[in-house]
């Protein structure tokens, strides 16, 4: 993410796909997924080694928060393998395991999706904002349209974020992906569901703790819920077999939006705009006031790799 | 860490002077994780998972809540705006039935209800959650959070009624946060209270749909509505809600015959336009009647409106004058202890019929609901 006030000219987004990375039963091919993450990062940074690529975003002294989205259960959440592969890579790049925190709102939801809870370190730590000793910061944020308490994972336990969202249709905001994932960092996300969550999602992402901390997005698009989201409906879950990587969360969400609309068209569903839920927050995030990234195809270098 | 069980929660609480039962929250404190080391508070009890009363099932496990005008459409595993109702597999649940996050014995004057059993105690309960988000909320630490983010205690309806009786309370008050969002718990408790001869009073913003409102009105004895402003803009910008449904709810109250009073918190620069207050009073006199008590209360900087000063007392006095000029009979100044506008005056002879300083009754010049001096009937529930 460019620091506040700095305007980026273009953004780069890499989609890596492999038809075999996830089976119809939901089994993830871990080696293949790891290759996808590594080659996508190399392409994004023009490095030949993934360990060097990830150093563009994180340095060995960083305390890295890895924000997953596991609210919708096992079948419509960030796959644990995505986070575990990223943790391996970050460790290989020189970051200590105890400084890697895989996190979301609650222990219950993390556990349900299969994340191994671990507060004490080792290869990584993994806990919820509701875990013992964590909770929300006592300082009430009063920022643009947001009045919330921020998870202490963001405020105190980590200093940079690797955003690991899952790409899905959303009944209110149209799309849930990188930007909306940080609704999981505040205590009262349900208060920001009006008007398609707009401008609330964009406003939240301009909060310095989020805007300045978020360094990279690796979006899980292995199985895309293209209708009926954010909950899981097998009849509308596409085995897309992809990951989307960028340091621009708006561009990731914009590309994700195009992917969802394309899948919807293939299944004879109206596009999200016609369905009455155009993801306005993506465009608000790109406007001059928010300046969080790019939401126009002509401003995005989109690279697709198939493994 | 101090662990308190339910019995000790109630016991310590009832033993406390001033009727306070363990204040629920030090700001931010109970918003720590449930087992937070830093918190001296016990872990919150579980969530209730009692099926909600007013909702309809939609396709694909979605539901539409029909309790309040928001009509939240909620997908599987998601929650509505109020944060205390959750859809699981297409069934909508209240998560707070029987789980109170606050319980106190308060004077009824604190609600404020001035024409309802003055000088009595009200056993007052709340749960987490609210269907609005007023930027001046005094209780945001419980109203703007999810139930698992506060300390809760299992307090089923029959026990609330029993504790109310033990504490000598004449009523149970549903208050502090927004009782509409713990509707089922409130309703069941009101029914349990009635069986023991305990009345129920609801302290609400009145943001509720017609059918549940009418059912509630039948089961309780008095309602105080916080009427936030007389403009759509204030309701939308400051409260994240709409004015019209609240006006409709007031009209329902007026027709129902239940005792109700209104509070108008005067917020400097935002809803203190005296022309608008006059318009509101005209509407009240015309559509609700001149006998509805109206309390103009003082704002103190809180929550998301810390940038504004407290309401000047002169604004409250001017608002009161306007309401009296428009013909309202019982208009009060609130949150200014010792102010002459705290007393109830007989509209006929202008003598003080109920004198108050803060929450204390200082004079009672009513006999059988009539002014002791001129025999003029004073509307209210006096015994
Ligand atoms: S009661 Fe709660 S869930 Fe129901 S419509 Fe109102 S805010 Fe939404």
XYZ file of C-alpha atoms and ligand atoms in Angstrom:
698
model
C 0.000 0.000 0.000
C 1.305 3.465 -0.748
C 1.491 5.589 2.384
C -1.283 8.102 2.971
C -1.248 10.849 0.361
C 1.087 9.077 -2.073
C -0.603 8.369 -5.380
C 0.325 5.243 -7.269
C 0.152 5.450 -11.056
C -0.593 1.829 -11.871
C -1.179 -1.375 -10.004
C -0.117 -4.893 -10.768
C -2.306 -7.913 -10.114
C -1.278 -11.511 -10.703
C -3.822 -14.308 -11.034
C -2.390 -17.794 -10.756
C -4.656 -20.653 -11.684
C -4.403 -24.381 -11.669
C -7.326 -26.655 -12.493
C -5.982 -29.355 -10.190
C -5.325 -27.349 -7.047
C -8.690 -28.199 -5.512
C -10.781 -31.303 -6.061
C -14.587 -31.263 -6.186
C -14.563 -32.778 -2.703
C -12.660 -29.713 -1.518
C -9.266 -31.373 -1.060
C -6.442 -28.891 -1.628
C -3.233 -29.984 -3.387
C -0.763 -28.306 -1.067
C 2.382 -28.588 -3.198
C 0.610 -27.176 -6.198
C -0.877 -24.372 -4.129
C 2.560 -23.555 -2.762
C 3.933 -23.382 -6.314
C 1.083 -21.047 -7.229
C 1.792 -18.687 -4.345
C 5.537 -18.709 -5.021
C 5.299 -18.153 -8.768
C 2.650 -15.455 -8.335
C 4.859 -13.549 -5.905
C 7.854 -13.853 -8.235
C 5.796 -12.518 -11.113
C 4.486 -9.615 -9.027
C 7.972 -8.528 -7.961
C 10.055 -9.723 -10.947
C 12.187 -11.784 -8.563
C 13.232 -15.318 -9.295
C 12.986 -16.608 -5.708
C 9.782 -16.359 -3.666
C 11.810 -15.695 -0.474
C 13.255 -12.595 -2.148
C 9.858 -11.632 -3.523
C 8.190 -11.633 -0.122
C 10.966 -9.409 1.258
C 9.588 -6.626 -0.946
C 6.739 -6.436 1.549
C 7.957 -7.821 4.849
C 11.254 -7.588 6.681
C 12.665 -9.991 9.301
C 11.833 -7.777 12.278
C 8.153 -7.426 11.294
C 5.336 -8.831 13.393
C 3.034 -10.034 10.643
C -0.722 -10.352 11.075
C -2.269 -12.728 8.547
C -5.944 -11.818 8.412
C -8.053 -14.686 7.150
C -11.822 -14.755 6.681
C -13.458 -17.761 8.227
C -16.931 -16.524 9.137
C -18.814 -18.768 6.723
C -17.501 -22.158 7.787
C -15.221 -24.667 6.132
C -16.566 -24.413 2.598
C -16.600 -20.645 2.093
C -13.600 -19.386 4.033
C -9.899 -18.844 3.481
C -8.380 -22.307 3.179
C -5.945 -22.923 6.055
C -3.393 -24.200 3.518
C -3.125 -20.710 1.981
C -2.193 -19.232 5.349
C 0.157 -22.086 6.247
C 2.039 -21.795 2.960
C 2.404 -18.052 3.492
C 3.659 -18.659 7.035
C 6.303 -21.093 5.684
C 7.414 -18.533 3.146
C 7.597 -15.701 5.657
C 9.657 -17.872 7.987
C 11.966 -18.856 5.125
C 12.430 -15.149 4.444
C 13.755 -14.653 7.964
C 10.727 -13.817 10.129
C 10.481 -15.749 13.382
C 7.468 -18.033 13.805
C 6.417 -16.301 17.003
C 6.068 -13.078 14.990
C 3.541 -14.573 12.579
C -0.075 -14.361 13.704
C -2.882 -15.977 11.718
C -6.016 -14.341 13.045
C -9.706 -13.607 12.675
C -12.589 -12.511 14.866
C -13.162 -15.617 16.947
C -11.511 -18.838 18.012
C -14.703 -20.736 17.314
C -14.768 -19.709 13.671
C -11.045 -20.319 13.162
C -11.351 -23.774 14.687
C -14.405 -24.677 12.611
C -12.529 -23.965 9.399
C -9.564 -26.050 10.533
C -7.020 -23.471 11.643
C -4.794 -24.898 14.372
C -5.174 -22.529 17.324
C -1.861 -21.775 18.933
C -1.146 -18.841 21.186
C 2.436 -19.593 22.091
C 4.502 -19.560 18.928
C 6.502 -22.273 17.195
C 5.924 -22.163 13.460
C 3.308 -19.440 13.812
C 0.660 -18.259 16.210
C -3.040 -18.498 15.476
C -5.821 -16.939 17.536
C -8.960 -14.838 17.488
C -9.628 -11.353 18.759
C -11.759 -13.099 21.380
C -8.854 -15.242 22.586
C -7.592 -14.986 26.128
C -5.784 -11.728 26.720
C -6.560 -10.236 23.305
C -9.849 -8.369 22.802
C -10.412 -4.909 21.405
C -8.472 -1.752 22.035
C -9.968 0.562 24.642
C -9.645 3.595 22.417
C -12.785 4.299 20.473
C -12.011 5.132 16.860
C -14.045 8.020 15.504
C -12.857 8.103 11.916
C -14.921 9.308 8.949
C -18.131 7.263 9.255
C -16.624 4.629 11.513
C -17.070 4.563 15.301
C -15.492 1.331 16.492
C -13.020 -0.449 18.659
C -10.141 -2.023 16.776
C -8.864 -5.524 17.401
C -5.744 -5.506 19.546
C -4.242 -7.933 17.034
C -3.922 -4.962 14.684
C -3.234 -2.361 17.329
C -0.761 -4.187 19.534
C 0.108 -7.752 18.541
C 1.271 -7.068 14.986
C 2.642 -4.162 13.000
C 2.071 -5.199 9.379
C -0.703 -7.172 7.728
C -0.761 -9.846 5.054
C -4.386 -9.877 3.965
C -5.640 -13.387 3.128
C -9.284 -12.922 2.129
C -11.576 -15.264 0.277
C -13.338 -14.074 -2.877
C -17.137 -14.267 -2.608
C -20.418 -12.759 -3.646
C -21.990 -10.798 -0.781
C -25.709 -10.180 -0.345
C -25.094 -6.620 0.911
C -21.821 -5.326 -0.501
C -21.865 -7.312 -3.758
C -18.344 -8.609 -3.292
C -16.404 -9.550 -0.196
C -12.667 -9.825 -0.649
C -9.671 -7.770 0.560
C -11.341 -4.536 1.589
C -14.262 -6.034 3.444
C -12.015 -8.509 5.231
C -11.083 -5.767 7.714
C -14.675 -5.620 8.930
C -13.357 -8.566 10.948
C -10.976 -6.186 12.734
C -13.663 -4.060 14.420
C -16.100 -4.927 17.179
C -19.293 -3.785 15.412
C -19.236 -4.646 11.690
C -23.007 -5.206 11.620
C -23.438 -1.442 12.133
C -21.956 -0.822 8.689
C -24.184 -2.939 6.484
C -26.455 -0.127 5.294
C -26.197 1.247 1.750
C -24.293 -1.810 0.537
C -21.639 -1.157 3.211
C -20.628 1.969 1.318
C -18.747 4.183 2.194
C -18.070 2.288 5.399
C -15.712 -0.316 3.934
C -13.659 2.359 2.189
C -13.645 4.557 5.286
C -12.441 1.721 7.488
C -9.609 0.908 5.101
C -8.321 4.484 5.272
C -7.776 4.106 8.988
C -3.990 4.555 9.373
C -3.621 1.297 11.315
C -5.065 -0.573 8.329
C -3.948 1.544 5.413
C -0.323 1.718 6.536
C -0.063 -1.800 7.891
C -1.485 -3.699 4.950
C 1.433 -4.693 2.718
C 0.171 -7.479 0.524
C -2.978 -9.362 -0.446
C -3.072 -13.028 -1.373
C -6.679 -13.789 -2.119
C -8.057 -17.297 -1.969
C -10.161 -17.850 -5.095
C -9.836 -21.621 -5.075
C -13.586 -22.026 -4.745
C -15.601 -18.906 -5.551
C -19.092 -18.419 -4.112
C -20.480 -16.467 -7.054
C -24.070 -16.198 -5.829
C -25.869 -16.489 -2.483
C -22.801 -15.318 -0.547
C -21.359 -14.769 1.893
C -22.672 -18.103 3.159
C -21.945 -21.364 1.412
C -24.360 -22.685 -1.205
C -22.920 -25.636 -3.113
C -25.054 -24.970 -6.191
C -23.318 -21.591 -6.671
C -19.759 -22.491 -5.695
C -17.353 -22.530 -8.657
C -14.098 -24.444 -8.477
C -12.091 -21.589 -9.931
C -8.729 -22.870 -8.711
C -7.068 -19.486 -8.447
C -5.226 -17.107 -6.199
C -4.994 -13.364 -6.778
C -1.924 -11.486 -5.579
C -1.219 -7.772 -5.394
C -0.101 -5.022 -3.064
C -3.216 -3.057 -4.083
C -6.348 -4.341 -2.282
C -8.663 -2.244 -4.431
C -7.226 -3.721 -7.607
C -7.571 -7.243 -6.171
C -11.219 -6.564 -5.366
C -11.840 -5.014 -8.768
C -10.345 -8.057 -10.509
C -12.293 -10.329 -8.165
C -15.484 -8.490 -9.066
C -14.802 -9.138 -12.775
C -14.199 -12.828 -12.036
C -17.494 -13.143 -10.168
C -19.411 -11.421 -12.961
C -17.758 -13.658 -15.556
C -18.703 -16.813 -13.656
C -22.222 -15.481 -13.161
C -22.547 -14.887 -16.915
C -21.386 -18.460 -17.594
C -24.177 -19.649 -15.309
C -26.790 -17.348 -16.865
C -27.082 -15.158 -13.815
C -27.402 -11.379 -14.107
C -24.243 -9.444 -13.321
C -23.958 -7.983 -9.830
C -25.035 -4.537 -10.952
C -28.219 -5.921 -12.521
C -28.746 -8.068 -9.448
C -28.858 -4.804 -7.466
C -25.595 -5.212 -5.612
C -22.845 -3.533 -7.566
C -19.880 -3.413 -5.172
C -19.802 0.344 -4.822
C -17.233 0.207 -2.062
C -14.537 -0.846 -4.536
C -15.010 2.359 -6.524
C -15.369 4.499 -3.423
C -12.065 3.069 -2.190
C -10.433 4.216 -5.421
C -11.845 7.746 -5.354
C -9.748 10.796 -4.641
C -10.892 11.035 -1.053
C -9.930 7.470 -0.160
C -7.145 6.855 -2.678
C -6.613 3.266 -1.635
C -5.863 1.795 -5.044
C -7.052 1.316 -8.604
C -10.485 0.244 -9.772
C -10.085 0.662 -13.528
C -8.850 -2.051 -15.835
C -6.705 0.425 -17.804
C -4.788 1.287 -14.637
C -4.078 -2.316 -13.712
C -1.379 -4.557 -15.191
C -3.162 -7.868 -15.026
C -1.018 -10.964 -15.446
C -2.463 -14.459 -15.607
C -0.459 -17.611 -15.071
C -1.750 -21.140 -15.407
C 0.182 -23.926 -13.732
C -9.169 -13.439 38.314
C -12.326 -13.074 40.373
C -14.950 -15.546 39.291
C -18.504 -14.630 40.155
C -21.289 -17.071 39.767
C -24.866 -16.064 39.108
C -25.922 -16.141 42.723
C -23.046 -13.976 43.899
C -23.616 -11.589 40.996
C -27.133 -10.966 42.151
C -26.300 -11.071 45.833
C -23.432 -8.560 45.678
C -25.427 -6.486 43.363
C -28.520 -6.284 45.457
C -26.443 -5.585 48.511
C -24.873 -2.557 46.908
C -26.109 0.794 48.085
C -28.023 3.020 45.710
C -29.471 -0.036 44.061
C -26.539 -0.561 41.750
C -25.882 -4.173 40.878
C -22.326 -4.459 39.611
C -21.997 -1.757 37.005
C -21.496 -3.748 33.878
C -18.721 -1.938 32.211
C -15.736 0.156 32.856
C -15.346 1.722 29.412
C -13.750 -0.813 27.136
C -13.122 -3.314 29.907
C -15.742 -5.897 29.152
C -14.937 -5.582 25.472
C -11.786 -7.532 26.099
C -11.821 -11.128 25.063
C -13.940 -13.275 27.333
C -11.040 -14.692 29.309
C -8.764 -11.719 29.076
C -6.044 -11.687 31.735
C -6.318 -7.950 31.953
C -9.978 -8.133 32.841
C -11.138 -8.719 36.402
C -14.521 -9.718 35.023
C -15.850 -13.247 34.818
C -16.245 -14.959 31.480
C -19.507 -14.196 29.770
C -22.078 -16.892 29.904
C -23.219 -18.488 26.665
C -25.667 -17.212 24.114
C -29.295 -18.140 24.325
C -30.273 -19.519 20.895
C -34.001 -19.017 21.448
C -35.928 -18.753 18.196
C -36.945 -15.180 17.411
C -40.629 -14.251 17.224
C -40.945 -11.892 14.290
C -39.176 -12.963 11.127
C -39.919 -14.688 7.874
C -37.969 -17.331 6.058
C -36.738 -16.532 2.571
C -35.137 -18.745 -0.049
C -31.721 -20.335 0.439
C -31.651 -20.113 4.229
C -31.970 -16.347 4.209
C -34.408 -14.658 6.595
C -36.000 -11.235 6.907
C -36.382 -9.876 10.408
C -39.782 -8.260 10.951
C -39.191 -6.863 14.391
C -37.996 -3.379 13.550
C -38.148 -1.056 10.548
C -34.682 -2.046 9.388
C -36.073 -5.367 8.158
C -32.600 -6.846 8.024
C -32.171 -9.559 5.416
C -29.783 -11.947 7.054
C -27.920 -14.793 5.385
C -27.010 -18.082 7.015
C -24.496 -17.617 9.888
C -24.893 -13.852 9.755
C -26.346 -11.342 12.230
C -28.688 -8.412 11.863
C -27.760 -4.791 12.471
C -28.430 -5.056 16.200
C -25.779 -7.751 16.568
C -27.781 -9.917 18.942
C -29.855 -11.966 16.473
C -28.300 -14.632 14.306
C -29.411 -16.812 11.437
C -28.325 -20.428 11.656
C -29.467 -22.681 8.832
C -32.427 -20.438 8.038
C -33.713 -20.206 11.612
C -33.423 -16.803 13.282
C -32.387 -16.740 16.916
C -32.207 -14.163 19.648
C -28.884 -14.655 21.385
C -29.770 -12.696 24.500
C -32.926 -14.263 25.903
C -32.323 -14.580 29.659
C -28.779 -13.203 29.418
C -28.697 -9.799 31.074
C -25.578 -7.680 30.931
C -26.914 -5.119 33.410
C -29.256 -5.383 36.367
C -29.900 -2.576 38.825
C -32.554 -1.361 41.185
C -33.303 2.208 40.107
C -35.783 4.866 41.116
C -38.521 5.040 38.490
C -37.694 8.764 38.181
C -34.381 7.801 36.610
C -36.097 6.358 33.519
C -37.563 9.085 33.595
C -41.196 8.217 34.226
C -42.713 11.017 36.312
C -46.381 10.079 36.182
C -45.957 6.389 36.889
C -45.806 5.181 40.484
C -43.587 8.046 41.693
C -41.104 7.256 44.429
C -41.051 3.527 43.651
C -38.195 1.289 42.597
C -37.827 -0.408 39.238
C -35.780 -3.587 38.852
C -33.929 -2.654 35.681
C -32.343 -5.009 33.181
C -30.605 -4.789 29.830
C -28.874 -7.009 27.347
C -26.260 -6.107 24.756
C -27.330 -4.635 21.425
C -29.326 -1.865 19.797
C -31.107 -1.370 16.488
C -29.870 2.217 16.195
C -26.452 3.819 16.594
C -26.929 7.250 18.140
C -23.715 9.210 18.174
C -24.498 10.529 21.661
C -25.292 7.177 23.273
C -24.596 7.222 27.003
C -24.483 3.441 27.214
C -22.634 2.528 24.046
C -20.416 0.068 25.893
C -23.406 -2.256 26.127
C -25.693 -1.027 23.349
C -23.163 -0.975 20.532
C -21.585 -4.341 21.165
C -22.374 -7.977 20.604
C -23.507 -10.130 23.510
C -20.248 -12.063 23.615
C -18.328 -8.813 24.067
C -19.843 -8.076 27.487
C -20.169 -9.974 30.704
C -23.590 -11.619 30.904
C -25.458 -13.402 33.609
C -28.163 -16.018 33.150
C -31.313 -14.397 34.520
C -34.462 -16.061 33.199
C -37.822 -14.233 33.333
C -39.114 -15.925 36.486
C -35.943 -15.012 38.357
C -36.126 -11.407 37.217
C -39.674 -11.261 38.572
C -38.583 -12.904 41.817
C -35.648 -10.515 42.283
C -37.896 -7.573 41.514
C -40.240 -8.722 44.245
C -37.406 -9.337 46.728
C -35.950 -5.896 46.104
C -39.304 -4.233 46.761
C -39.585 -2.979 43.200
C -43.038 -2.194 41.900
C -41.923 -2.603 38.313
C -39.405 -4.225 36.028
C -37.767 -1.777 33.631
C -36.283 -2.837 30.294
C -33.748 -0.137 29.766
C -30.133 1.095 29.315
C -29.586 -0.417 25.864
C -32.587 -0.927 23.545
C -35.143 -3.458 24.763
C -36.681 -3.884 21.313
C -33.667 -6.030 20.452
C -34.289 -8.300 23.438
C -37.969 -8.371 22.629
C -38.676 -12.033 23.421
C -36.889 -11.851 26.776
C -38.734 -8.650 27.647
C -42.107 -10.082 26.697
C -41.623 -13.309 28.660
C -40.374 -11.337 31.662
C -43.338 -8.961 31.556
C -45.664 -11.957 31.596
C -43.746 -13.538 34.503
C -43.822 -10.203 36.350
C -47.561 -9.785 35.908
C -48.144 -13.160 37.544
C -46.428 -11.780 40.644
C -48.163 -8.417 40.501
C -45.070 -6.603 39.228
C -45.603 -4.085 36.441
C -43.346 -3.634 33.442
C -42.028 -0.438 31.916
C -40.189 -0.137 28.618
C -37.538 2.508 27.993
C -37.088 2.603 24.242
C -36.462 4.653 21.127
C -39.696 3.241 19.701
C -38.036 1.956 16.538
C -40.255 -1.074 16.070
C -42.792 -2.456 13.618
C -46.512 -2.252 14.255
C -47.370 -5.896 15.065
C -44.662 -6.575 17.660
C -45.302 -3.133 19.117
C -48.987 -3.840 19.627
C -48.237 -7.198 21.214
C -45.765 -5.544 23.575
C -48.183 -2.770 24.498
C -50.662 -5.389 25.637
C -48.181 -7.005 28.008
C -46.581 -3.985 29.680
C -47.801 -1.078 31.784
C -45.890 2.022 30.710
C -43.522 3.095 27.983
C -41.035 5.889 27.767
C -39.959 6.806 24.260
C -36.774 8.693 23.478
C -37.917 10.910 20.668
C -34.605 11.880 19.151
C -35.571 14.804 16.946
C -38.264 16.064 14.649
C -36.227 15.846 11.441
C -35.438 12.925 9.175
C -31.933 14.318 8.808
C -31.143 13.984 12.502
C -32.529 10.463 12.611
C -30.472 9.473 9.570
C -27.215 11.293 10.257
C -27.008 11.030 14.013
C -28.994 7.897 14.836
C -28.744 5.754 11.660
C -32.511 5.369 11.666
C -35.690 7.001 10.332
C -38.169 9.368 11.933
C -41.410 8.199 10.317
C -41.612 4.756 11.962
C -41.097 6.369 15.372
C -43.933 8.821 14.731
C -46.118 5.883 13.709
C -45.185 4.061 16.914
C -46.159 7.136 18.949
C -49.521 7.308 17.210
C -50.049 3.641 18.086
C -49.245 4.435 21.708
C -51.614 7.345 21.737
C -54.483 5.187 20.476
C -53.697 2.267 22.770
C -54.421 3.949 26.086
C -51.201 2.720 27.728
C -49.356 5.248 29.883
C -46.381 6.777 28.052
C -43.988 9.691 28.356
C -41.541 11.273 25.937
C -37.954 12.366 26.319
C -36.237 14.772 23.961
C -32.477 15.024 24.503
C -31.493 18.503 23.363
C -28.164 18.244 21.524
C -26.491 21.605 20.904
C -26.452 22.631 17.224
C -28.027 19.376 16.057
C -31.634 19.322 17.282
C -31.957 22.541 19.283
C -33.607 24.652 16.597
C -36.475 26.220 18.498
C -38.668 26.623 15.418
C -38.409 22.928 14.827
C -39.119 22.205 18.488
C -42.241 24.343 18.179
C -43.330 22.347 15.104
C -42.804 19.157 17.043
C -44.870 20.408 19.980
C -47.705 21.419 17.646
C -47.675 17.915 16.203
C -47.659 16.371 19.674
C -50.544 18.501 20.914
C -52.541 17.786 17.757
C -51.827 14.080 17.316
C -50.818 12.776 20.734
C -52.671 15.136 23.035
C -51.585 17.808 25.476
C -51.335 15.518 28.490
C -48.348 13.441 27.347
C -45.432 14.343 29.624
C -42.486 15.680 27.661
C -38.993 15.809 29.193
C -36.352 18.057 27.638
C -33.112 16.586 28.910
C -29.560 17.779 28.970
C -26.920 16.298 26.676
C -23.436 15.553 27.966
C -20.580 14.937 25.508
C -20.283 11.169 24.971
C -19.317 8.430 22.551
C -18.969 9.950 19.066
C -20.104 13.458 19.993
C -17.404 14.477 22.400
C -16.781 17.628 20.401
C -20.029 19.291 21.485
C -20.588 21.145 24.765
C -23.278 20.145 27.280
C -26.676 21.656 26.534
C -26.996 25.145 28.014
C -29.739 25.116 30.633
C -31.225 28.149 28.867
C -31.932 25.976 25.774
C -33.840 23.468 27.891
C -35.799 26.256 29.517
C -36.640 27.833 26.160
C -37.774 24.476 24.773
C -39.964 23.988 27.840
C -41.493 27.437 27.431
C -42.304 26.710 23.806
C -43.985 23.419 24.662
C -46.059 25.131 27.352
C -46.967 27.933 24.930
C -48.157 25.323 22.452
C -50.471 23.920 25.106
C -48.621 20.900 26.508
C -49.533 20.408 30.136
C -46.588 18.515 31.602
C -43.190 19.633 30.394
C -40.000 18.917 32.302
C -36.348 19.877 32.342
C -34.166 16.809 32.851
C -30.563 16.103 33.904
C -30.436 19.415 35.797
C -30.989 18.375 39.438
C -32.748 21.017 41.506
C -34.265 22.799 38.514
C -37.826 24.031 39.000
C -38.731 22.272 35.766
C -38.408 18.929 37.574
C -41.708 19.413 39.433
C -45.139 18.430 38.209
C -47.440 21.443 38.260
C -51.207 21.266 38.200
C -52.242 22.730 34.848
C -55.297 24.230 36.501
C -54.045 25.964 39.674
C -50.254 25.901 38.903
C -49.419 24.470 42.333
C -46.721 21.801 42.642
C -48.474 18.436 42.793
C -45.308 16.299 42.737
C -42.086 17.962 43.847
C -38.714 16.477 42.895
C -35.023 17.098 43.282
C -33.149 14.743 41.007
C -34.613 11.281 41.613
C -36.021 12.158 45.025
C -39.675 12.987 45.628
C -39.827 16.044 47.898
C -43.584 16.749 47.874
C -46.641 14.707 47.020
C -49.775 16.805 46.734
C -51.914 14.287 44.907
C -54.940 12.552 46.312
C -56.603 9.785 44.317
C -54.896 11.076 41.193
C -56.204 14.614 41.741
C -54.528 17.877 42.657
C -54.846 18.275 46.422
C -55.426 22.028 45.993
C -58.031 22.235 43.234
C -59.169 18.620 42.689
C -58.086 18.753 39.038
C -57.334 15.200 37.798
C -53.669 14.707 36.909
C -53.163 12.008 34.281
C -50.860 9.148 35.151
C -50.648 5.829 37.004
C -50.372 6.891 40.600
C -50.963 3.684 42.541
S -34.368 -6.153 15.331
Fe -32.207 -6.303 14.734
S -32.150 -7.898 13.157
Fe -34.302 -7.263 13.392
S -34.589 -5.734 11.789
Fe -34.063 -4.649 13.677
S -31.829 -4.397 13.622
Fe -32.372 -5.931 12.094
